Coordinates of C-alpha atoms in Angstrom, one line a residue:
Chain A
M1 CA 31.1 10.6 40.4
R2 CA 31.3 6.9 41.0
S3 CA 34.3 4.6 41.6
E4 CA 36.8 7.1 40.1
A5 CA 36.3 9.5 42.9
V6 CA 36.8 7.0 45.7
P7 CA 40.6 6.3 45.7
E8 CA 41.5 9.6 47.5
H9 CA 39.5 8.6 50.5
D10 CA 40.6 5.1 50.4
A11 CA 43.8 5.9 52.3
A12 CA 41.8 7.2 55.3
A13 CA 39.1 4.5 55.5
P14 CA 37.2 2.2 53.1
Q15 CA 34.1 4.3 52.3
A16 CA 31.0 3.6 50.4
S17 CA 30.5 5.3 47.0
P18 CA 28.0 8.1 46.8
T19 CA 25.5 5.9 45.1
D20 CA 25.8 3.3 47.8
E21 CA 25.4 6.0 50.4
V22 CA 22.2 7.2 48.7
G23 CA 21.0 3.6 48.4
A24 CA 21.6 3.1 52.2
F25 CA 19.9 6.4 53.0
L26 CA 16.8 5.5 51.0
N27 CA 16.5 2.2 52.8
R28 CA 17.1 3.8 56.1
R29 CA 14.6 6.7 55.7
R30 CA 12.1 4.8 53.5
E31 CA 9.2 5.5 55.9
Q32 CA 9.9 9.1 56.4
I33 CA 10.3 9.8 52.7
A34 CA 7.0 7.9 51.8
Q35 CA 5.2 9.9 54.5
R36 CA 6.5 13.3 53.1
W37 CA 5.7 12.3 49.6
A38 CA 2.2 11.3 50.5
D39 CA 1.6 15.0 51.2
E40 CA 3.0 16.2 47.8
P41 CA 0.4 17.0 45.1
L42 CA 1.3 14.1 42.8
F43 CA 0.5 11.4 45.5
R44 CA -2.2 13.3 47.3
A45 CA -4.2 13.9 44.0
V46 CA -3.9 10.4 42.7
F47 CA -4.6 8.4 45.9
T48 CA -7.7 10.3 47.1
V49 CA -9.3 7.3 49.0
S50 CA -6.9 7.0 51.8
R51 CA -3.5 8.5 52.9
D52 CA -2.2 5.0 53.6
E53 CA -2.6 4.1 50.0
A54 CA -0.4 7.1 49.0
V55 CA 2.2 6.1 51.6
E56 CA 2.3 2.6 50.4
A57 CA 2.7 3.8 46.8
G58 CA 5.6 6.1 48.0
R59 CA 7.3 3.2 49.7
S60 CA 7.4 1.1 46.5
V61 CA 8.8 4.1 44.6
V62 CA 11.5 4.6 47.3
D63 CA 12.3 0.9 47.1
A64 CA 12.7 1.1 43.4
L65 CA 15.1 4.1 43.8
A66 CA 17.1 2.3 46.4
Q67 CA 17.5 -0.7 44.1
V68 CA 18.6 1.6 41.3
A69 CA 21.1 3.5 43.6
A70 CA 22.5 0.1 44.8
S71 CA 23.2 -0.9 41.2
G72 CA 25.2 2.3 40.8
R73 CA 23.4 3.3 37.6
V74 CA 21.5 6.4 38.8
E75 CA 21.5 8.1 35.4
D76 CA 20.1 5.0 33.5
S77 CA 16.3 5.1 33.0
D78 CA 16.5 1.5 31.8
S79 CA 17.8 0.3 35.2
A80 CA 16.1 -2.9 36.3
G81 CA 15.0 -1.3 39.5
F82 CA 12.5 0.9 37.8
T83 CA 10.8 -2.0 36.1
V84 CA 8.5 -2.9 39.1
V85 CA 7.2 0.6 39.5
R86 CA 6.8 1.5 35.9
E87 CA 3.2 0.3 35.8
Q88 CA 2.3 2.2 39.0
L89 CA 4.0 5.3 37.6
A90 CA 2.0 5.0 34.4
R91 CA -1.3 4.7 36.4
M92 CA -0.4 7.8 38.4
T93 CA 0.5 9.9 35.4
A94 CA -2.6 8.7 33.5
A95 CA -4.7 9.8 36.4
R96 CA -3.1 13.2 36.5
S97 CA -3.5 13.6 32.7
R98 CA -7.2 12.6 33.0
S99 CA -7.7 15.4 35.5
G100 CA -6.6 17.9 32.9
M101 CA -2.8 18.3 33.7
S102 CA -0.4 18.8 30.9
T103 CA 2.7 16.7 30.6
A104 CA 4.8 19.6 31.7
Q105 CA 2.7 20.1 34.8
V106 CA 3.0 16.4 35.7
S107 CA 6.7 16.7 35.2
G108 CA 6.8 19.5 37.6
E109 CA 4.9 17.5 40.2
V110 CA 7.5 14.7 39.9
D111 CA 10.2 17.3 40.3
A112 CA 8.5 18.5 43.5
L113 CA 9.3 15.1 45.0
R114 CA 13.1 16.0 44.9
A115 CA 13.3 18.7 47.5
P116 CA 11.9 16.8 50.5
V117 CA 14.1 13.8 50.0
V118 CA 17.3 15.9 49.4
N119 CA 16.6 17.9 52.5
L120 CA 16.2 14.7 54.4
L121 CA 19.5 13.5 53.1
V122 CA 21.3 16.6 54.2
A123 CA 19.8 16.4 57.6
D124 CA 20.7 12.8 57.8
L125 CA 24.4 13.2 57.2
P126 CA 25.5 16.1 59.6
D127 CA 29.0 14.6 60.3
V128 CA 30.0 13.9 56.8
P129 CA 32.7 16.0 55.1
A130 CA 31.3 18.7 52.8
E131 CA 32.8 17.1 49.7
R132 CA 31.2 13.8 50.3
L133 CA 27.9 15.3 51.2
R134 CA 28.0 17.2 47.9
E135 CA 28.7 14.0 46.0
S136 CA 25.9 12.1 47.7
T137 CA 23.4 15.0 47.1
E138 CA 24.4 15.1 43.5
A139 CA 23.9 11.3 43.1
L140 CA 20.5 11.6 44.7
T141 CA 19.6 14.7 42.5
V142 CA 20.6 12.7 39.4
L143 CA 18.6 9.7 40.6
M144 CA 15.4 11.9 41.1
G145 CA 16.0 13.4 37.6
T146 CA 16.1 9.9 36.2
L147 CA 12.8 9.1 38.0
R148 CA 11.3 12.1 36.3
L149 CA 12.6 10.9 33.0
V150 CA 11.1 7.4 33.7
V151 CA 7.8 9.0 34.4
M152 CA 7.8 11.0 31.2
E153 CA 8.8 7.9 29.2
T154 CA 5.8 5.9 30.6
A155 CA 3.5 8.8 29.9
L156 CA 4.8 9.0 26.3
T157 CA 4.3 5.2 25.9
E158 CA 0.8 5.6 27.1
V159 CA 0.0 8.3 24.6
Q160 CA 1.7 6.3 21.8
S161 CA -0.3 3.1 22.4
L162 CA -3.5 5.3 22.6
I163 CA -2.6 6.7 19.1
D164 CA -1.8 3.2 17.8
R165 CA -5.1 1.9 19.0
Q166 CA -7.0 4.8 17.5
Q167 CA -5.1 4.5 14.2
M168 CA -6.1 0.9 13.9
Q169 CA -9.6 1.7 14.7
L170 CA -9.6 4.4 12.1
L171 CA -8.2 2.1 9.5
E172 CA -10.7 -0.5 10.3
V173 CA -13.6 1.9 10.2
A174 CA -12.4 3.6 7.0
T175 CA -11.8 0.7 4.7
P176 CA -14.9 -1.5 4.3
I177 CA -14.9 -3.8 1.4
I178 CA -18.3 -4.1 -0.3
R179 CA -19.3 -6.9 -2.7
L180 CA -21.6 -5.1 -5.1
W181 CA -22.2 -8.0 -7.4
D182 CA -20.7 -11.4 -8.2
G183 CA -17.2 -10.3 -9.4
I184 CA -17.5 -6.7 -8.4
V185 CA -16.1 -5.2 -5.2
A186 CA -16.1 -1.6 -4.1
V187 CA -14.2 0.4 -1.4
P188 CA -15.8 3.8 -0.6
L189 CA -13.1 6.0 0.8
I190 CA -13.9 8.5 3.4
G191 CA -11.6 11.2 4.8
T192 CA -8.1 12.3 4.1
L193 CA -5.8 9.7 2.6
D194 CA -2.3 9.7 4.0
S195 CA 0.4 7.4 3.0
A196 CA -0.2 4.8 5.7
R197 CA -3.9 4.7 5.0
S198 CA -3.4 4.5 1.2
Q199 CA -1.3 1.5 1.8
V200 CA -3.9 -0.2 3.9
V201 CA -6.6 0.6 1.3
M202 CA -4.5 -0.8 -1.5
E203 CA -3.7 -4.0 0.3
T204 CA -7.3 -4.5 1.5
L205 CA -8.7 -3.9 -2.0
L206 CA -6.2 -6.3 -3.6
E207 CA -6.9 -9.0 -1.1
A208 CA -10.6 -8.6 -1.8
V209 CA -9.9 -9.0 -5.5
V210 CA -8.3 -12.3 -4.9
D211 CA -10.7 -13.6 -2.2
Q212 CA -13.7 -12.8 -4.3
Q213 CA -12.2 -13.4 -7.7
A214 CA -13.5 -10.0 -8.6
R215 CA -12.9 -8.9 -12.2
Y216 CA -13.8 -5.3 -11.3
A217 CA -12.7 -3.2 -8.2
I218 CA -14.3 0.2 -7.7
L219 CA -12.5 2.8 -5.7
D220 CA -15.1 5.4 -4.8
I221 CA -13.6 8.7 -3.6
T222 CA -16.8 10.7 -3.1
G223 CA -15.8 11.1 0.6
V224 CA -12.3 12.2 -0.1
P225 CA -12.1 16.0 0.5
T226 CA -9.0 16.7 -1.7
V227 CA -6.9 14.9 -4.2
D228 CA -3.3 16.0 -4.3
S229 CA -0.4 14.5 -6.3
L230 CA 0.3 12.0 -3.5
V231 CA -3.2 10.7 -3.5
A232 CA -3.3 10.6 -7.3
Q233 CA -0.1 8.6 -7.3
H234 CA -1.6 6.1 -4.9
L235 CA -4.7 5.8 -7.0
M236 CA -2.6 5.1 -10.1
K237 CA -0.5 2.5 -8.2
T238 CA -3.6 0.8 -7.1
V239 CA -5.0 0.7 -10.5
A240 CA -1.7 -0.7 -12.0
A241 CA -1.5 -3.4 -9.2
V242 CA -5.1 -4.4 -9.8
R243 CA -4.4 -4.7 -13.5
L244 CA -1.3 -6.9 -12.8
M245 CA -3.5 -9.2 -10.9
G246 CA -5.8 -9.6 -13.9
A247 CA -8.8 -7.4 -12.8
E248 CA -9.8 -3.9 -13.7
C249 CA -10.0 -0.9 -11.4
V250 CA -12.6 1.9 -11.8
V251 CA -12.3 5.2 -9.8
S252 CA -15.6 6.8 -9.1
G253 CA -16.8 9.9 -7.3
I254 CA -14.5 12.5 -8.7
R255 CA -16.4 15.6 -7.8
P256 CA -16.2 18.7 -10.1
A257 CA -13.9 20.6 -7.7
I258 CA -11.5 17.6 -7.5
A259 CA -11.6 17.3 -11.3
Q260 CA -10.6 20.9 -11.6
T261 CA -7.8 20.4 -9.0
I262 CA -6.5 17.4 -11.0
V263 CA -6.4 19.4 -14.1
H264 CA -5.0 22.5 -12.4
L265 CA -2.2 20.4 -10.8
G266 CA -1.5 19.0 -14.2
L267 CA -1.9 15.5 -12.8
D268 CA -2.2 12.8 -15.4
L269 CA -4.4 9.9 -14.3
G270 CA -3.2 8.2 -17.4
T271 CA -5.1 5.1 -18.3
V272 CA -7.2 5.2 -15.1
I273 CA -10.9 4.5 -15.9
T274 CA -13.1 7.1 -14.1
R275 CA -16.8 7.5 -13.6
A276 CA -18.8 10.3 -12.0
G277 CA -20.6 8.2 -9.4
L278 CA -20.6 4.8 -7.9
A279 CA -23.7 3.9 -9.8
D280 CA -22.0 4.7 -13.1
A281 CA -19.0 2.6 -12.2
L282 CA -21.2 -0.3 -11.2
A283 CA -23.0 0.0 -14.6
Y284 CA -19.7 0.0 -16.4
A285 CA -18.5 -3.1 -14.5
L286 CA -21.8 -4.9 -15.0
H287 CA -21.6 -4.2 -18.7
G288 CA -18.1 -5.7 -18.7
L289 CA -19.4 -8.8 -17.1
G290 CA -22.1 -9.0 -19.8
A291 CA -24.9 -8.1 -17.5
D292 CA -26.4 -4.9 -18.6
I293 CA -28.9 -2.9 -16.7
V294 CA -32.2 -2.4 -18.7
H295 CA -35.5 -0.8 -17.7
A296 CA -38.2 -3.2 -16.9
T297 CA -40.9 -1.0 -18.4
P298 CA -41.6 -1.6 -22.1
G299 CA -40.2 1.1 -24.3
G300 CA -37.7 2.1 -21.7
A301 CA -35.1 -0.5 -22.7
G302 CA -31.6 0.4 -23.1
H303 CA -28.4 0.4 -21.1
R304 CA -26.8 3.3 -19.4
Chain B
M1 CA 3.7 -10.5 16.9
S2 CA 7.5 -9.9 16.5
G3 CA 9.8 -12.7 17.4
T4 CA 13.4 -12.5 18.5
A5 CA 16.2 -11.4 16.3
A6 CA 18.0 -14.8 16.6
G7 CA 18.9 -16.3 13.2
V8 CA 18.5 -12.9 11.5
E9 CA 22.2 -11.9 11.7
A10 CA 24.1 -13.6 8.9
R11 CA 26.8 -13.4 6.2
L12 CA 25.9 -15.0 2.9
P13 CA 28.2 -15.4 -0.1
I14 CA 26.9 -14.1 -3.5
R15 CA 28.8 -16.2 -6.0
S16 CA 26.2 -17.9 -8.2
D17 CA 22.6 -18.1 -9.3
L18 CA 21.9 -20.5 -6.4
D19 CA 23.2 -18.0 -3.9
L20 CA 20.5 -15.5 -5.0
V21 CA 17.9 -18.1 -4.0
W22 CA 19.5 -18.4 -0.6
V23 CA 19.7 -14.7 -0.2
R24 CA 15.9 -14.3 -1.0
Q25 CA 15.0 -17.1 1.4
H26 CA 17.2 -15.8 4.3
V27 CA 15.9 -12.2 3.9
R28 CA 12.2 -13.6 3.7
Q29 CA 12.7 -15.5 6.9
A30 CA 14.5 -12.7 8.7
A31 CA 11.9 -10.2 7.8
A32 CA 9.1 -12.6 8.9
T33 CA 11.0 -13.1 12.3
L34 CA 11.2 -9.4 12.9
G35 CA 7.5 -8.9 12.4
F36 CA 7.3 -7.5 8.8
G37 CA 3.9 -7.8 7.1
L38 CA 3.5 -9.8 4.0
V39 CA 3.8 -6.9 1.6
E40 CA 6.8 -5.4 3.4
Q41 CA 8.5 -8.8 3.3
T42 CA 7.8 -9.1 -0.3
K43 CA 9.2 -5.6 -1.1
L44 CA 12.3 -6.3 1.0
V45 CA 13.0 -9.7 -0.5
T46 CA 12.5 -8.3 -4.1
A47 CA 14.9 -5.4 -3.3
A48 CA 17.4 -7.9 -1.9
S49 CA 17.1 -10.0 -5.1
E50 CA 17.8 -6.9 -7.3
L51 CA 20.8 -5.9 -5.2
A52 CA 22.3 -9.4 -4.9
R53 CA 22.0 -9.8 -8.7
N54 CA 23.8 -6.5 -9.1
T55 CA 26.5 -7.8 -6.8
L56 CA 26.8 -10.9 -8.8
V57 CA 26.5 -9.6 -12.3
Y58 CA 28.3 -6.2 -12.1
G59 CA 30.4 -6.6 -9.0
G60 CA 31.7 -10.1 -10.0
G61 CA 30.3 -11.6 -6.8
G62 CA 30.5 -10.5 -3.2
E63 CA 28.5 -11.0 0.0
L64 CA 25.4 -10.0 2.0
R65 CA 25.5 -9.1 5.6
A66 CA 22.1 -9.1 7.4
V67 CA 21.8 -7.2 10.7
P68 CA 18.7 -6.9 12.9
L69 CA 18.1 -3.4 14.3
T70 CA 16.0 -2.0 17.1
D71 CA 14.9 1.6 17.5
G72 CA 12.6 2.0 20.5
R73 CA 9.8 -0.5 19.8
A74 CA 10.4 -0.7 16.1
Q75 CA 12.3 -3.6 14.6
G76 CA 14.3 -3.3 11.5
L77 CA 16.5 -5.2 9.1
R78 CA 19.7 -3.8 7.5
L79 CA 21.1 -5.5 4.5
V80 CA 24.6 -4.7 3.2
F81 CA 25.7 -5.9 -0.2
S82 CA 29.3 -5.6 -0.9
D83 CA 31.6 -6.5 -3.8
S84 CA 35.1 -5.6 -4.8
G85 CA 34.2 -5.3 -8.5
P86 CA 34.9 -2.4 -10.9
G87 CA 32.6 0.0 -9.0
I88 CA 30.0 2.5 -10.5
P89 CA 31.5 5.5 -12.2
D90 CA 28.3 7.6 -12.0
V91 CA 26.1 6.7 -9.1
E92 CA 23.4 9.3 -9.9
Q93 CA 23.1 7.9 -13.4
A94 CA 23.0 4.4 -12.1
L95 CA 20.1 5.2 -9.8
R96 CA 18.0 6.6 -12.7
D97 CA 15.3 4.3 -14.0
G98 CA 16.1 2.7 -17.4
Y99 CA 19.8 2.8 -16.7
T100 CA 21.5 -0.5 -17.3
S101 CA 24.9 -1.7 -18.3
G102 CA 24.0 -5.3 -18.5
G103 CA 20.7 -6.5 -20.1
G104 CA 18.1 -5.9 -17.4
L105 CA 15.1 -3.7 -17.5
G106 CA 17.2 -1.1 -15.8
M107 CA 15.1 -1.2 -12.6
G108 CA 17.8 -2.7 -10.4
L109 CA 19.2 0.1 -8.2
G110 CA 16.5 2.8 -8.7
G111 CA 13.7 0.2 -8.2
A112 CA 15.3 -1.3 -5.1
R113 CA 15.6 2.1 -3.6
R114 CA 11.9 2.5 -3.9
L115 CA 11.2 -0.8 -2.1
V116 CA 13.1 0.1 1.1
H117 CA 13.0 2.8 3.7
E118 CA 16.6 3.8 3.7
F119 CA 19.2 3.4 0.9
A120 CA 22.8 4.3 0.7
I121 CA 25.4 3.5 -1.9
D122 CA 29.2 3.8 -1.7
S123 CA 31.2 3.1 -4.7
T124 CA 34.8 3.6 -5.6
P125 CA 35.8 3.0 -9.2
G126 CA 38.1 0.1 -9.3
A127 CA 37.6 -0.8 -5.6
G128 CA 34.0 -2.1 -5.4
T129 CA 30.5 -1.1 -4.4
T130 CA 28.7 -1.3 -1.1
V131 CA 24.9 -0.8 -1.0
T132 CA 23.2 -0.6 2.4
V133 CA 19.4 -0.8 2.7
T134 CA 17.3 -0.7 5.8
S135 CA 13.5 -1.3 6.3
W136 CA 11.4 -1.1 9.4
A137 CA 8.5 -3.3 10.3
A138 CA 5.3 -1.2 10.5
R139 CA 4.6 -0.1 14.1
T140 CA 0.9 -0.4 13.7
P141 CA -0.2 -4.0 13.3
R142 CA -2.4 -4.7 10.3
P143 CA -6.1 -5.0 11.0
R144 CA -6.1 -8.5 9.5
E145 CA -3.7 -9.8 12.2
E146 CA -6.0 -8.9 15.1
P147 CA -7.8 -11.8 16.7
Chain C
M1 CA 12.6 -23.5 3.0
N2 CA 14.4 -26.6 1.8
D3 CA 11.0 -27.7 0.5
D4 CA 10.9 -24.6 -1.7
L5 CA 14.2 -25.4 -3.1
S6 CA 13.4 -29.1 -4.0
R7 CA 10.0 -28.2 -5.2
A8 CA 11.2 -25.6 -7.7
G9 CA 14.6 -24.0 -7.7
G10 CA 16.8 -25.6 -10.3
A11 CA 14.3 -28.2 -11.7
P12 CA 13.0 -27.3 -15.2
V13 CA 9.4 -26.0 -15.3
P14 CA 7.0 -28.4 -17.1
V15 CA 5.2 -26.9 -20.1
L16 CA 1.8 -28.6 -20.6
R17 CA -0.1 -28.6 -23.8
L18 CA -3.9 -28.3 -23.6
G19 CA -5.4 -28.2 -27.1
D20 CA -3.8 -25.2 -28.7
V21 CA -2.9 -23.6 -25.4
L22 CA 0.4 -24.0 -23.5
L23 CA -0.1 -24.2 -19.7
V24 CA 2.9 -23.3 -17.5
T25 CA 2.7 -23.3 -13.7
L26 CA 5.5 -21.6 -11.8
Q27 CA 6.1 -22.5 -8.2
G28 CA 8.3 -21.2 -5.4
D29 CA 11.6 -19.5 -6.0
L30 CA 13.0 -19.8 -9.6
H31 CA 16.7 -19.8 -10.4
D32 CA 17.6 -17.2 -13.1
G33 CA 18.8 -20.1 -15.3
T34 CA 15.5 -22.0 -14.9
A35 CA 13.5 -19.0 -15.9
E36 CA 15.7 -18.4 -18.9
Q37 CA 15.4 -22.1 -19.9
L38 CA 11.6 -21.8 -19.6
R39 CA 11.6 -18.9 -22.1
Q40 CA 13.5 -21.0 -24.6
D41 CA 11.2 -24.0 -24.0
I42 CA 8.0 -22.0 -24.5
V43 CA 9.3 -20.4 -27.7
A44 CA 10.4 -23.9 -29.0
A45 CA 7.0 -25.3 -28.1
I46 CA 5.1 -22.6 -29.9
A47 CA 7.3 -22.9 -32.9
G48 CA 7.0 -26.7 -33.1
S49 CA 3.2 -26.8 -33.1
R50 CA 0.1 -24.7 -33.7
V51 CA -0.3 -23.0 -30.4
T52 CA -2.4 -19.9 -30.1
G53 CA -2.2 -19.1 -26.5
V54 CA 0.2 -19.4 -23.5
V55 CA -1.1 -19.2 -19.9
I56 CA 1.5 -18.8 -17.2
D57 CA 0.1 -19.4 -13.7
I58 CA 2.2 -17.5 -11.1
S59 CA -0.2 -17.9 -8.2
G60 CA 2.5 -20.0 -6.4
V61 CA 5.2 -17.4 -6.9
E62 CA 6.1 -15.3 -3.9
I63 CA 8.4 -12.7 -5.6
V64 CA 8.8 -11.4 -9.1
D65 CA 11.9 -9.3 -9.5
S66 CA 13.0 -7.3 -12.5
F67 CA 14.7 -10.4 -13.9
L68 CA 11.7 -12.7 -13.8
G69 CA 9.5 -9.7 -14.9
R70 CA 11.8 -9.3 -18.0
V71 CA 11.6 -13.0 -18.7
L72 CA 7.8 -12.9 -18.6
A73 CA 7.7 -9.8 -20.8
E74 CA 10.0 -11.5 -23.3
I75 CA 8.0 -14.7 -23.4
A76 CA 4.9 -12.5 -24.3
A77 CA 6.9 -10.7 -26.9
N78 CA 8.3 -13.8 -28.5
A79 CA 4.9 -15.5 -28.5
R80 CA 3.3 -12.5 -30.2
L81 CA 5.9 -12.7 -33.0
L82 CA 4.7 -16.4 -33.4
A83 CA 1.1 -15.4 -33.4
A84 CA 0.3 -16.6 -29.9
Q85 CA -1.2 -14.7 -27.0
T86 CA 0.3 -14.8 -23.5
V87 CA -1.7 -14.4 -20.3
V88 CA -0.1 -14.3 -16.9
A89 CA -2.5 -15.5 -14.3
G90 CA -2.9 -15.4 -10.5
M91 CA -0.4 -12.8 -9.5
R92 CA -0.5 -12.3 -5.7
P93 CA -1.4 -8.9 -4.3
A94 CA 1.9 -8.5 -2.5
V95 CA 3.7 -9.3 -5.7
A96 CA 1.6 -6.9 -7.8
L97 CA 2.2 -4.0 -5.2
T98 CA 5.9 -4.7 -5.2
L99 CA 6.1 -4.7 -9.0
V100 CA 4.3 -1.4 -9.2
E101 CA 6.6 0.1 -6.6
L102 CA 9.6 -1.3 -8.6
G103 CA 8.3 0.6 -11.6
L104 CA 7.6 -2.5 -13.6
T105 CA 4.0 -2.4 -14.7
L106 CA 4.5 -4.7 -17.7
P107 CA 2.2 -2.9 -20.1
G108 CA 2.6 -5.4 -22.9
L109 CA 1.4 -8.3 -20.7
R110 CA -2.2 -9.6 -20.5
T111 CA -3.2 -10.7 -17.1
A112 CA -6.0 -12.8 -15.5
L113 CA -7.2 -13.6 -12.0
S114 CA -6.8 -17.4 -12.4
T115 CA -5.9 -20.0 -15.0
G116 CA -9.6 -20.4 -15.7
A117 CA -10.1 -16.7 -16.3
A118 CA -7.0 -16.8 -18.6
L119 CA -8.3 -19.6 -20.7
E120 CA -11.6 -17.8 -21.0
L121 CA -9.7 -14.7 -22.0
L122 CA -8.1 -16.8 -24.8
G123 CA -11.5 -17.8 -25.9
R124 CA -11.3 -21.3 -24.4
V125 CA -14.5 -21.2 -22.3
D126 CA -14.9 -25.0 -22.7
A127 CA -11.5 -25.7 -21.3
A128 CA -12.1 -23.3 -18.4
A129 CA -14.8 -25.6 -17.0
T130 CA -12.2 -28.3 -16.3
D131 CA -9.9 -26.0 -14.4
G132 CA -9.3 -27.0 -10.8
P133 CA -8.7 -24.8 -7.8
R134 CA -6.3 -22.0 -8.8
R135 CA -4.4 -21.7 -5.5
E136 CA -3.1 -24.5 -3.3
P137 CA -3.5 -23.7 0.4
R138 CA -0.2 -22.8 2.1

């Protein structure tokens, strides 16, 4: 499609490659293309304030395509030419997504930009031999396909960074470290534990043990809906790591249903110390620190 | 958060005790450069230490090749340990915990495998062993590193 | 990185005696040979005097692999035979997580958060009061 195809024609006259031809065409017809695109749904729906705005955006996309065509790499979505319009394309796709369009629909709208520009190219080169026209049209079609790919890539990147942000927020929200007493820290776990979250929980708890020189770390799983073998494994790893650091880990909040699941699954929590509730775990830890809880009223003395 | 891959690529000899120290320090620094978190760094360095010691003790010495990798936005580190020692006759057995032919706790290969994301072993009896491990820096930054 | 090497590496690890407790502080990256030498030094020190406890502070250690893990376990086992208790103090979170993942939970080893807590565990509450900060800032 590129330089390999040229030599045949070389004998007649030195001619531009199809990609060069497309590049020159885009520069020549920049204004017309931008005007036509401004009436297409993608531009019309995003730039609602004024048509001039849509035309201006169209010009910058045409410029980018011209630059990519001139570089000869029409099939490469990493072409330097696309860099300048990536942000603008991202804004456009984000606007379409916000108005409820699916990714496939946005992709279709980008595809709709192809026909006007291809028609313009055909109309623009009436005297060119059929073979060369076919090559140029093909190069332009490939280029428009690459534009579509770039748009999809930017859309995916947007979605991914949104997920990343939300994941981080979730991790922050979901792992508070509470200092219950001098030397006792607790992490109440809420929601489903997947591998990544368990990792963060483990690390956060272990850091807290060091920072606060806590001899007891309580993992309260009252808010964890289910305990499967993976979660059980993470619990046991946490307990083992805490022990290696010289502290003791207590798991509290194992609801009856979860206790049954654990037994049913045949999971062995081994040497893990468990207590029914957070209060029981705290009492256990306080006792270990030599600070027993006693009732203040006479006759009610005795520790839990 | 993640720096450039410069200085990550390296070839280190594994011929003595002292070389193990250099291997650990290079892997630590490379992992830090590529944006690995502290725990991931520690896991990778520990795996490297186990594998380098295997290369030294069972393989009669060899070398480590460190290669930075990029997959989309993720950065990774590939470590290739190779020796031309006697090889491992039964790889499956060697990967099992508790297996040892030379006075360790038997955690070397199997343990190292659990510390990395990808693990491959290629051993030919009489011709040597190559162990290739790869780990990727976590894509989501840790909450602690946020300003 | 060179600092790590000169600070620890091949240099022998000093074994301090504090009453009837041996105090060992590991720093940086240990050579295999140095770790092995330490094991022998500690056993000799216990045998040569009436020591009832050994505290090994590893808060300055960035990685513990199966070799160093084995040396620590052996020190504890040897000490036990000579009627002394061993406590490993100050293991870092990343090291602890890695050891667990490695499958090395060192069940025979007693652990403590700091040298102070280790001495307390050995029944040396008075000595614990003189213990300085357990972790140098890095």
